[in-house]
PDB file of C-alpha atoms in Angstrom:
ATOM      1  CA  MET L  82      86.612 116.081  75.344  1.00 40.00           C
ATOM      2  CA  SER L  83      84.613 113.363  77.171  1.00 40.00           C
ATOM      3  CA  SER L  84      83.062 110.248  75.623  1.00 41.00           C
ATOM      4  CA  THR L  85      80.520 107.820  76.978  1.00 42.00           C
ATOM      5  CA  GLY L  86      80.777 104.254  76.223  1.00 47.00           C
ATOM      6  CA  THR L  87      78.118 101.871  74.768  1.00 47.00           C
ATOM      7  CA  PRO L  88      77.647  98.283  75.766  1.00 53.00           C
ATOM      8  CA  ASN L  89      78.521  96.815  72.381  1.00 65.00           C
ATOM      9  CA  GLU L  90      81.355  99.151  71.303  1.00 73.00           C
ATOM     10  CA  PRO L  91      84.340  97.384  69.608  1.00 86.00           C
ATOM     11  CA  VAL L  92      87.434  96.624  71.714  1.00 94.00           C
ATOM     12  CA  ILE L  93      90.036  99.295  71.138  1.00 96.00           C
ATOM     13  CA  THR L  94      93.631  98.115  71.471  1.00 95.00           C
ATOM     14  CA  SER L  95      95.443 101.160  70.100  1.00 98.00           C
ATOM     15  CA  TYR L  96      96.199 103.933  72.540  1.00 98.00           C
ATOM     16  CA  ALA L  97      96.305 106.423  69.707  1.00 97.00           C
ATOM     17  CA  HIS L  98      92.609 105.761  69.062  1.00 97.00           C
ATOM     18  CA  ALA L  99      91.423 105.371  72.695  1.00 97.00           C
ATOM     19  CA  PRO L 100      88.545 107.784  73.435  1.00 96.00           C
ATOM     20  CA  THR L 101      88.974 110.334  76.182  1.00 97.00           C
ATOM     21  CA  ARG L 102      86.352 110.050  78.936  1.00 98.00           C
ATOM     22  CA  THR L 103      85.666 111.850  82.115  1.00 98.00           C
ATOM     23  CA  VAL L 104      84.435 110.963  85.560  1.00 98.00           C
ATOM     24  CA  THR L 105      83.571 113.354  88.470  1.00 98.00           C
ATOM     25  CA  ALA L 106      84.465 112.452  92.048  1.00 98.00           C
ATOM     26  CA  GLY L 107      85.288 114.471  95.149  1.00 96.00           C
ATOM     27  CA  GLY L 108      84.641 117.720  93.281  1.00 97.00           C
ATOM     28  CA  VAL L 109      87.241 116.951  90.616  1.00 98.00           C
ATOM     29  CA  THR L 110      86.490 115.899  87.000  1.00 98.00           C
ATOM     30  CA  TYR L 111      89.174 113.413  85.907  1.00 98.00           C
ATOM     31  CA  ALA L 112      90.090 112.906  82.250  1.00 98.00           C
ATOM     32  CA  TYR L 113      91.059 109.319  81.361  1.00 98.00           C
ATOM     33  CA  ARG L 114      91.456 106.939  78.430  1.00 98.00           C
ATOM     34  CA  GLU L 115      90.714 103.285  78.443  1.00 97.00           C
ATOM     35  CA  LEU L 116      91.352 100.541  76.043  1.00 98.00           C
ATOM     36  CA  GLY L 117      91.593  96.708  75.744  1.00 98.00           C
ATOM     37  CA  PRO L 118      89.043  94.103  76.708  1.00 97.00           C
ATOM     38  CA  LYS L 119      86.929  94.903  79.769  1.00 96.00           C
ATOM     39  CA  GLY L 120      86.633  92.535  82.693  1.00 94.00           C
ATOM     40  CA  GLY L 121      89.037  91.260  85.283  1.00 95.00           C
ATOM     41  CA  VAL L 122      91.553  93.395  87.040  1.00 98.00           C
ATOM     42  CA  PRO L 123      92.445  96.624  85.067  1.00 98.00           C
ATOM     43  CA  VAL L 124      95.909  97.896  84.725  1.00 98.00           C
ATOM     44  CA  VAL L 125      96.042 101.629  85.711  1.00 99.00           C
ATOM     45  CA  PHE L 126      98.875 103.736  84.388  1.00 99.00           C
ATOM     46  CA  PHE L 127     100.540 106.405  86.526  1.00 98.00           C
ATOM     47  CA  VAL L 128     102.498 108.907  84.431  1.00 98.00           C
ATOM     48  CA  HIS L 129     105.539 111.095  84.887  1.00 98.00           C
ATOM     49  CA  LEU L 130     106.360 114.704  85.837  1.00 97.00           C
ATOM     50  CA  ALA L 131     104.623 117.302  83.587  1.00 97.00           C
ATOM     51  CA  ALA L 132     102.932 114.609  81.599  1.00 98.00           C
ATOM     52  CA  THR L 133      99.396 114.263  80.374  1.00 98.00           C
ATOM     53  CA  LEU L 134      97.496 111.465  78.673  1.00 98.00           C
ATOM     54  CA  ASP L 135      99.421 112.168  75.545  1.00 98.00           C
ATOM     55  CA  ASN L 136     102.778 111.264  77.015  1.00 98.00           C
ATOM     56  CA  TRP L 137     102.414 107.517  77.262  1.00 98.00           C
ATOM     57  CA  ASP L 138     104.405 105.417  74.795  1.00 98.00           C
ATOM     58  CA  PRO L 139     101.934 103.434  72.673  1.00 98.00           C
ATOM     59  CA  ARG L 140     104.603 100.693  72.264  1.00 98.00           C
ATOM     60  CA  ILE L 141     104.267 100.058  76.023  1.00 98.00           C
ATOM     61  CA  ILE L 142     100.550 100.401  76.374  1.00 98.00           C
ATOM     62  CA  ASP L 143      99.339  98.687  73.247  1.00 98.00           C
ATOM     63  CA  PRO L 144     100.904  95.274  74.004  1.00 98.00           C
ATOM     64  CA  ILE L 145      99.400  95.258  77.456  1.00 98.00           C
ATOM     65  CA  ALA L 146      96.001  96.328  76.146  1.00 98.00           C
ATOM     66  CA  LYS L 147      95.862  93.378  73.754  1.00 98.00           C
ATOM     67  CA  GLY L 148      94.781  91.171  76.692  1.00 97.00           C
ATOM     68  CA  ARG L 149      94.060  93.562  79.614  1.00 98.00           C
ATOM     69  CA  HIS L 150      91.744  96.445  80.389  1.00 98.00           C
ATOM     70  CA  VAL L 151      94.019  99.406  80.489  1.00 98.00           C
ATOM     71  CA  ILE L 152      93.237 102.894  82.000  1.00 98.00           C
ATOM     72  CA  ALA L 153      95.504 105.976  81.871  1.00 98.00           C
ATOM     73  CA  PHE L 154      94.395 109.177  83.647  1.00 98.00           C
ATOM     74  CA  ASP L 155      95.342 112.780  84.288  1.00 98.00           C
ATOM     75  CA  GLN L 156      95.947 113.600  87.975  1.00 98.00           C
ATOM     76  CA  ARG L 157      94.085 116.376  89.547  1.00 98.00           C
ATOM     77  CA  GLY L 158      94.999 119.772  88.029  1.00 98.00           C
ATOM     78  CA  VAL L 159      96.875 118.170  85.136  1.00 98.00           C
ATOM     79  CA  GLY L 160      95.894 118.163  81.503  1.00 98.00           C
ATOM     80  CA  ALA L 161      92.081 118.038  81.131  1.00 98.00           C
ATOM     81  CA  SER L 162      91.444 117.173  84.773  1.00 98.00           C
ATOM     82  CA  THR L 163      90.119 120.009  86.860  1.00 98.00           C
ATOM     83  CA  GLY L 164      91.218 121.226  90.237  1.00 98.00           C
ATOM     84  CA  GLN L 165      94.666 122.136  91.548  1.00 98.00           C
ATOM     85  CA  VAL L 166      97.765 119.945  91.731  1.00 98.00           C
ATOM     86  CA  PRO L 167      98.589 118.977  95.386  1.00 98.00           C
ATOM     87  CA  ASP L 168     101.967 119.916  96.720  1.00 98.00           C
ATOM     88  CA  ASN L 169     102.661 116.479  98.150  1.00 98.00           C
ATOM     89  CA  ILE L 170     102.792 112.892  96.830  1.00 98.00           C
ATOM     90  CA  GLU L 171     100.444 111.404  99.463  1.00 98.00           C
ATOM     91  CA  ALA L 172      97.621 113.767  98.353  1.00 98.00           C
ATOM     92  CA  MET L 173      98.215 112.766  94.703  1.00 98.00           C
ATOM     93  CA  ALA L 174      97.795 109.196  95.891  1.00 98.00           C
ATOM     94  CA  ASP L 175      94.514 110.132  97.690  1.00 98.00           C
ATOM     95  CA  ASP L 176      93.316 111.590  94.298  1.00 98.00           C
ATOM     96  CA  ALA L 177      94.316 108.457  92.437  1.00 98.00           C
ATOM     97  CA  TYR L 178      92.351 106.368  94.948  1.00 98.00           C
ATOM     98  CA  THR L 179      89.325 108.661  94.472  1.00 98.00           C
ATOM     99  CA  PHE L 180      89.477 108.239  90.701  1.00 98.00           C
ATOM    100  CA  ILE L 181      89.953 104.468  90.736  1.00 98.00           C
ATOM    101  CA  THR L 182      87.049 103.871  93.218  1.00 98.00           C
ATOM    102  CA  ALA L 183      84.801 106.296  91.266  1.00 98.00           C
ATOM    103  CA  LEU L 184      85.237 103.924  88.372  1.00 98.00           C
ATOM    104  CA  GLY L 185      84.058 101.081  90.548  1.00 98.00           C
ATOM    105  CA  PHE L 186      87.255  99.139  90.996  1.00 98.00           C
ATOM    106  CA  ASP L 187      88.348  97.454  94.190  1.00 98.00           C
ATOM    107  CA  LYS L 188      91.406  95.722  92.761  1.00 98.00           C
ATOM    108  CA  ILE L 189      93.940  97.013  90.166  1.00 98.00           C
ATOM    109  CA  ASP L 190      97.316  96.391  88.800  1.00 98.00           C
ATOM    110  CA  VAL L 191      99.596  99.369  88.667  1.00 98.00           C
ATOM    111  CA  PHE L 192     102.019 100.344  85.920  1.00 99.00           C
ATOM    112  CA  SER L 193     103.988 103.492  86.968  1.00 98.00           C
ATOM    113  CA  PHE L 194     106.812 105.583  85.566  1.00 98.00           C
ATOM    114  CA  SER L 195     108.956 108.196  87.421  1.00 98.00           C
ATOM    115  CA  LEU L 196     106.665 110.591  89.552  1.00 98.00           C
ATOM    116  CA  GLY L 197     103.939 108.083  88.826  1.00 98.00           C
ATOM    117  CA  GLY L 198     106.000 105.496  90.767  1.00 98.00           C
ATOM    118  CA  PHE L 199     106.208 107.779  93.765  1.00 98.00           C
ATOM    119  CA  ILE L 200     102.286 108.176  93.672  1.00 98.00           C
ATOM    120  CA  ALA L 201     101.947 104.336  93.172  1.00 98.00           C
ATOM    121  CA  GLN L 202     104.117 103.644  96.190  1.00 98.00           C
ATOM    122  CA  ALA L 203     102.158 106.050  98.342  1.00 98.00           C
ATOM    123  CA  LEU L 204      98.902 104.484  97.162  1.00 98.00           C
ATOM    124  CA  VAL L 205      99.913 100.960  97.836  1.00 98.00           C
ATOM    125  CA  MET L 206     101.229 101.937 101.364  1.00 98.00           C
ATOM    126  CA  LYS L 207      97.807 103.499 102.106  1.00 98.00           C
ATOM    127  CA  HIS L 208      95.622 100.968 100.333  1.00 98.00           C
ATOM    128  CA  PRO L 209      97.539  97.682 100.065  1.00 98.00           C
ATOM    129  CA  GLU L 210      94.240  95.839  99.505  1.00 98.00           C
ATOM    130  CA  LEU L 211      93.573  97.762  96.296  1.00 98.00           C
ATOM    131  CA  VAL L 212      96.770  96.816  94.450  1.00 98.00           C
ATOM    132  CA  ARG L 213      97.303  93.283  93.139  1.00 98.00           C
ATOM    133  CA  LYS L 214     100.593  93.816  91.206  1.00 98.00           C
ATOM    134  CA  LEU L 215     103.048  96.666  90.959  1.00 98.00           C
ATOM    135  CA  VAL L 216     105.236  97.785  88.125  1.00 99.00           C
ATOM    136  CA  LEU L 217     107.702 100.596  89.094  1.00 99.00           C
ATOM    137  CA  THR L 218     109.880 102.038  86.347  1.00 98.00           C
ATOM    138  CA  GLY L 219     112.295 104.893  86.395  1.00 98.00           C
ATOM    139  CA  THR L 220     111.501 105.655  90.001  1.00 98.00           C
ATOM    140  CA  GLY L 221     112.769 105.448  93.513  1.00 98.00           C
ATOM    141  CA  PRO L 222     111.684 105.235  97.160  1.00 98.00           C
ATOM    142  CA  LYS L 223     110.597 108.036  99.500  1.00 98.00           C
ATOM    143  CA  GLY L 224     113.593 109.708 100.898  1.00 98.00           C
ATOM    144  CA  GLY L 225     115.825 108.366  98.104  1.00 97.00           C
ATOM    145  CA  LYS L 226     119.226 109.927  97.636  1.00 95.00           C
ATOM    146  CA  ASP L 227     119.221 112.879  95.172  1.00 96.00           C
ATOM    147  CA  ILE L 228     115.466 112.751  94.320  1.00 97.00           C
ATOM    148  CA  ASP L 229     115.240 116.310  95.628  1.00 95.00           C
ATOM    149  CA  LYS L 230     117.565 117.406  92.868  1.00 94.00           C
ATOM    150  CA  VAL L 231     115.105 116.628  90.083  1.00 94.00           C
ATOM    151  CA  ALA L 232     114.084 120.203  89.764  1.00 91.00           C
ATOM    152  CA  ALA L 233     117.610 121.402  88.958  1.00 93.00           C
ATOM    153  CA  ILE L 234     118.228 118.649  86.444  1.00 95.00           C
ATOM    154  CA  THR L 235     114.862 119.320  84.819  1.00 95.00           C
ATOM    155  CA  TYR L 236     115.306 123.060  84.415  1.00 93.00           C
ATOM    156  CA  GLY L 237     118.776 122.597  83.018  1.00 94.00           C
ATOM    157  CA  ASP L 238     117.642 120.143  80.458  1.00 93.00           C
ATOM    158  CA  MET L 239     114.695 122.233  79.552  1.00 93.00           C
ATOM    159  CA  LEU L 240     117.118 125.028  78.796  1.00 92.00           C
ATOM    160  CA  ARG L 241     119.308 122.780  76.633  1.00 92.00           C
ATOM    161  CA  ALA L 242     116.224 121.622  74.791  1.00 92.00           C
ATOM    162  CA  THR L 243     115.054 125.196  74.153  1.00 93.00           C
ATOM    163  CA  LEU L 244     118.462 126.153  72.719  1.00 91.00           C
ATOM    164  CA  THR L 245     118.382 123.233  70.334  1.00 90.00           C
ATOM    165  CA  ARG L 246     114.760 123.400  69.672  1.00 91.00           C
ATOM    166  CA  SER L 247     114.214 119.953  70.883  1.00 93.00           C
ATOM    167  CA  ASP L 248     111.700 118.142  73.158  1.00 94.00           C
ATOM    168  CA  PRO L 249     112.995 118.262  76.771  1.00 95.00           C
ATOM    169  CA  LYS L 250     112.383 114.572  77.096  1.00 96.00           C
ATOM    170  CA  GLU L 251     115.162 113.910  74.531  1.00 96.00           C
ATOM    171  CA  PHE L 252     117.610 115.252  77.230  1.00 96.00           C
ATOM    172  CA  LEU L 253     115.818 114.045  80.400  1.00 96.00           C
ATOM    173  CA  PHE L 254     114.985 110.510  79.289  1.00 98.00           C
ATOM    174  CA  PHE L 255     117.824 109.470  77.017  1.00 98.00           C
ATOM    175  CA  ASN L 256     121.646 109.397  76.843  1.00 97.00           C
ATOM    176  CA  ARG L 257     123.139 111.951  74.495  1.00 96.00           C
ATOM    177  CA  ASN L 258     125.149 109.457  72.534  1.00 98.00           C
ATOM    178  CA  THR L 259     124.170 108.157  69.038  1.00 98.00           C
ATOM    179  CA  THR L 260     122.042 105.357  70.396  1.00 98.00           C
ATOM    180  CA  GLY L 261     120.194 107.585  72.836  1.00 98.00           C
ATOM    181  CA  LYS L 262     119.601 110.339  70.329  1.00 97.00           C
ATOM    182  CA  LEU L 263     118.034 107.888  67.883  1.00 98.00           C
ATOM    183  CA  ALA L 264     115.922 106.334  70.655  1.00 98.00           C
ATOM    184  CA  ALA L 265     114.826 109.798  71.766  1.00 98.00           C
ATOM    185  CA  ARG L 266     113.662 110.871  68.371  1.00 97.00           C
ATOM    186  CA  ALA L 267     111.769 107.628  67.890  1.00 98.00           C
ATOM    187  CA  PHE L 268     110.031 107.978  71.190  1.00 98.00           C
ATOM    188  CA  VAL L 269     109.000 111.621  70.611  1.00 97.00           C
ATOM    189  CA  ASN L 270     107.638 110.540  67.225  1.00 98.00           C
ATOM    190  CA  ARG L 271     105.609 107.693  68.843  1.00 98.00           C
ATOM    191  CA  ILE L 272     103.894 109.943  71.344  1.00 98.00           C
ATOM    192  CA  LYS L 273     102.704 112.167  68.465  1.00 97.00           C
ATOM    193  CA  GLU L 274     100.942 109.286  66.679  1.00 97.00           C
ATOM    194  CA  ARG L 275      97.640 110.340  68.141  1.00 97.00           C
ATOM    195  CA  THR L 276      96.517 113.320  66.044  1.00 96.00           C
ATOM    196  CA  ALA L 277      92.875 113.736  67.192  1.00 95.00           C
ATOM    197  CA  ASP L 278      91.382 114.655  70.620  1.00 96.00           C
ATOM    198  CA  ARG L 279      94.778 115.603  72.022  1.00 98.00           C
ATOM    199  CA  ASP L 280      95.101 116.456  75.725  1.00 98.00           C
ATOM    200  CA  VAL L 281      95.589 119.895  77.242  1.00 97.00           C
ATOM    201  CA  LYS L 282      99.177 120.707  78.058  1.00 96.00           C
ATOM    202  CA  ILE L 283     100.160 120.983  81.728  1.00 97.00           C
ATOM    203  CA  LYS L 284     100.157 124.536  83.053  1.00 97.00           C
ATOM    204  CA  ILE L 285     103.408 126.052  84.319  1.00 96.00           C
ATOM    205  CA  LYS L 286     102.029 126.473  87.927  1.00 97.00           C
ATOM    206  CA  ALA L 287     100.945 122.786  87.971  1.00 97.00           C
ATOM    207  CA  PHE L 288     104.336 121.679  86.831  1.00 97.00           C
ATOM    208  CA  GLN L 289     106.154 123.792  89.528  1.00 97.00           C
ATOM    209  CA  THR L 290     103.823 122.336  92.161  1.00 98.00           C
ATOM    210  CA  GLN L 291     104.756 118.807  91.090  1.00 98.00           C
ATOM    211  CA  LEU L 292     108.437 119.678  91.381  1.00 97.00           C
ATOM    212  CA  LYS L 293     107.677 120.890  94.945  1.00 97.00           C
ATOM    213  CA  ALA L 294     105.990 117.610  95.757  1.00 98.00           C
ATOM    214  CA  ILE L 295     108.904 115.649  94.392  1.00 98.00           C
ATOM    215  CA  LYS L 296     111.361 117.746  96.473  1.00 97.00           C
ATOM    216  CA  LYS L 297     109.324 116.918  99.651  1.00 98.00           C
ATOM    217  CA  TRP L 298     109.269 113.172  98.754  1.00 98.00           C
ATOM    218  CA  GLY L 299     112.984 113.191  98.348  1.00 97.00           C
ATOM    219  CA  ARG L 300     113.504 114.816 101.713  1.00 97.00           C
ATOM    220  CA  SER L 301     110.898 112.723 103.588  1.00 98.00           C
ATOM    221  CA  THR L 302     111.410 109.776 105.978  1.00 98.00           C
ATOM    222  CA  PRO L 303     111.448 106.574 103.948  1.00 97.00           C
ATOM    223  CA  ASP L 304     108.504 104.229 104.040  1.00 97.00           C
ATOM    224  CA  ASP L 305     108.813 100.623 105.275  1.00 98.00           C
ATOM    225  CA  LEU L 306     108.526  98.963 101.848  1.00 98.00           C
ATOM    226  CA  SER L 307     109.362  95.591 103.381  1.00 97.00           C
ATOM    227  CA  GLN L 308     105.653  95.240 104.319  1.00 95.00           C
ATOM    228  CA  LEU L 309     104.661  95.279 100.648  1.00 97.00           C
ATOM    229  CA  ALA L 310     103.379  91.746  99.714  1.00 96.00           C
ATOM    230  CA  GLN L 311     102.459  92.600  96.016  1.00 98.00           C
ATOM    231  CA  PRO L 312     104.497  91.023  93.270  1.00 98.00           C
ATOM    232  CA  THR L 313     106.669  93.892  92.013  1.00 98.00           C
ATOM    233  CA  LEU L 314     108.578  94.431  88.722  1.00 99.00           C
ATOM    234  CA  ILE L 315     111.219  97.321  88.884  1.00 99.00           C
ATOM    235  CA  ALA L 316     112.919  98.525  85.678  1.00 98.00           C
ATOM    236  CA  ASN L 317     115.220 101.341  84.634  1.00 98.00           C
ATOM    237  CA  GLY L 318     118.123 102.283  82.454  1.00 98.00           C
ATOM    238  CA  ASP L 319     121.669 102.094  83.763  1.00 98.00           C
ATOM    239  CA  ASN L 320     122.277 105.781  83.578  1.00 98.00           C
ATOM    240  CA  ASP L 321     119.121 107.490  84.920  1.00 98.00           C
ATOM    241  CA  ARG L 322     120.081 111.101  85.663  1.00 95.00           C
ATOM    242  CA  MET L 323     116.589 112.146  86.926  1.00 96.00           C
ATOM    243  CA  VAL L 324     115.918 109.366  89.532  1.00 97.00           C
ATOM    244  CA  PRO L 325     119.359 107.710  89.819  1.00 97.00           C
ATOM    245  CA  SER L 326     119.464 104.078  88.738  1.00 98.00           C
ATOM    246  CA  ALA L 327     120.856 103.084  92.165  1.00 98.00           C
ATOM    247  CA  LEU L 328     117.363 103.929  93.590  1.00 98.00           C
ATOM    248  CA  SER L 329     115.869 101.099  91.458  1.00 98.00           C
ATOM    249  CA  GLU L 330     118.295  98.744  93.087  1.00 98.00           C
ATOM    250  CA  ASP L 331     117.407 100.275  96.384  1.00 98.00           C
ATOM    251  CA  LEU L 332     113.685  99.522  95.734  1.00 98.00           C
ATOM    252  CA  HIS L 333     114.610  96.031  94.805  1.00 98.00           C
ATOM    253  CA  ARG L 334     116.385  95.413  98.057  1.00 98.00           C
ATOM    254  CA  ARG L 335     113.569  96.851 100.033  1.00 98.00           C
ATOM    255  CA  ILE L 336     110.570  95.106  98.396  1.00 98.00           C
ATOM    256  CA  LYS L 337     110.626  91.358  99.095  1.00 97.00           C
ATOM    257  CA  ASP L 338     110.875  89.037  96.085  1.00 97.00           C
ATOM    258  CA  SER L 339     110.721  91.935  93.662  1.00 98.00           C
ATOM    259  CA  GLU L 340     112.175  91.614  90.190  1.00 98.00           C
ATOM    260  CA  LEU L 341     114.684  94.037  88.813  1.00 98.00           C
ATOM    261  CA  ILE L 342     115.676  94.797  85.172  1.00 98.00           C
ATOM    262  CA  ILE L 343     118.352  97.349  84.399  1.00 98.00           C
ATOM    263  CA  TYR L 344     118.831  98.100  80.680  1.00 98.00           C
ATOM    264  CA  PRO L 345     122.283  98.977  79.388  1.00 98.00           C
ATOM    265  CA  ASP L 346     123.253 102.187  77.544  1.00 98.00           C
ATOM    266  CA  SER L 347     120.017 103.943  78.505  1.00 98.00           C
ATOM    267  CA  GLY L 348     118.756 106.581  80.870  1.00 98.00           C
ATOM    268  CA  HIS L 349     115.531 107.513  82.624  1.00 98.00           C
ATOM    269  CA  GLY L 350     113.512 106.381  79.613  1.00 98.00           C
ATOM    270  CA  GLY L 351     115.159 103.032  79.471  1.00 98.00           C
ATOM    271  CA  ILE L 352     111.861 101.133  79.176  1.00 98.00           C
ATOM    272  CA  PHE L 353     110.960 103.234  76.125  1.00 98.00           C
ATOM    273  CA  GLN L 354     114.283 102.901  74.454  1.00 98.00           C
ATOM    274  CA  HIS L 355     114.145  99.075  75.038  1.00 98.00           C
ATOM    275  CA  HIS L 356     110.360  98.697  74.541  1.00 98.00           C
ATOM    276  CA  GLN L 357     110.809  95.776  72.333  1.00 98.00           C
ATOM    277  CA  GLN L 358     112.339  93.744  75.214  1.00 98.00           C
ATOM    278  CA  PHE L 359     110.489  95.330  78.027  1.00 98.00           C
ATOM    279  CA  ALA L 360     106.817  95.351  76.919  1.00 98.00           C
ATOM    280  CA  PRO L 361     106.653  91.484  76.510  1.00 98.00           C
ATOM    281  CA  LEU L 362     108.219  91.129  79.981  1.00 98.00           C
ATOM    282  CA  ALA L 363     105.630  93.508  81.359  1.00 98.00           C
ATOM    283  CA  VAL L 364     102.784  91.654  79.655  1.00 98.00           C
ATOM    284  CA  GLU L 365     104.090  88.276  81.055  1.00 98.00           C
ATOM    285  CA  PHE L 366     104.490  89.662  84.512  1.00 98.00           C
ATOM    286  CA  LEU L 367     100.997  91.159  84.605  1.00 98.00           C
ATOM    287  CA  ALA L 368      99.473  88.004  83.254  1.00 97.00           C
ATOM    288  CA  ARG L 369     100.785  85.638  85.897  1.00 95.00           C
TER     289      ARG L 369
END
């Protein structure tokens, strides 16, 4: 599962071919993949609920990795990472900090989606000096209205997916109209492009613990995001059923000088449906 690098190895810019590596810190062995040219500030990707390394859309990661060192990782207790999933977002942020510092970085850019955006916010609140730039997609603030309903929506869509023999993400991430269904199938096919060295699927207990952490996040006292000084890019679809689109607008109001993109006719996975438009914008934002 793990791989060790060599000083003169070729630069990999395809996520489908990025080797899986491991690093051990704080009693946990974290699985991660890295690609792109090394040097400078890396872009660390924070993934969504129930997701492992295999759930990132290569059409988002690959354009960024053409010019930047990109790192994606499994949180503690998820995929091939050892340990148990924490039952709160702040502890997940602590794990992320342990992982990042174990790799020797003292400054990063963050790209986050959904649950990953909760963790990213908690991380930057605790360690503002660590994060240079922040990308928050399909996510919302601590204490955001209806975030605590994610579990009910998730279980409902998982049942619908089972009955239709579909991937749950087709229901959770995309509208169920013609455009959404086509985008959903294309997305699911893209995340299957990697055929070798696939990650371990999340365990049911780990998934349930993540849902508990999300419920706590949704019912907690909001953080004062006005103190964030990092340049921030916020994006979502206009019909996000998991983390309501209005919460992206809420983040935009709370984070000074942040930029907001809302894509039409799309849901939670708006950035994946509109990857051709979004990826270049993300590349430009992170390159400033």
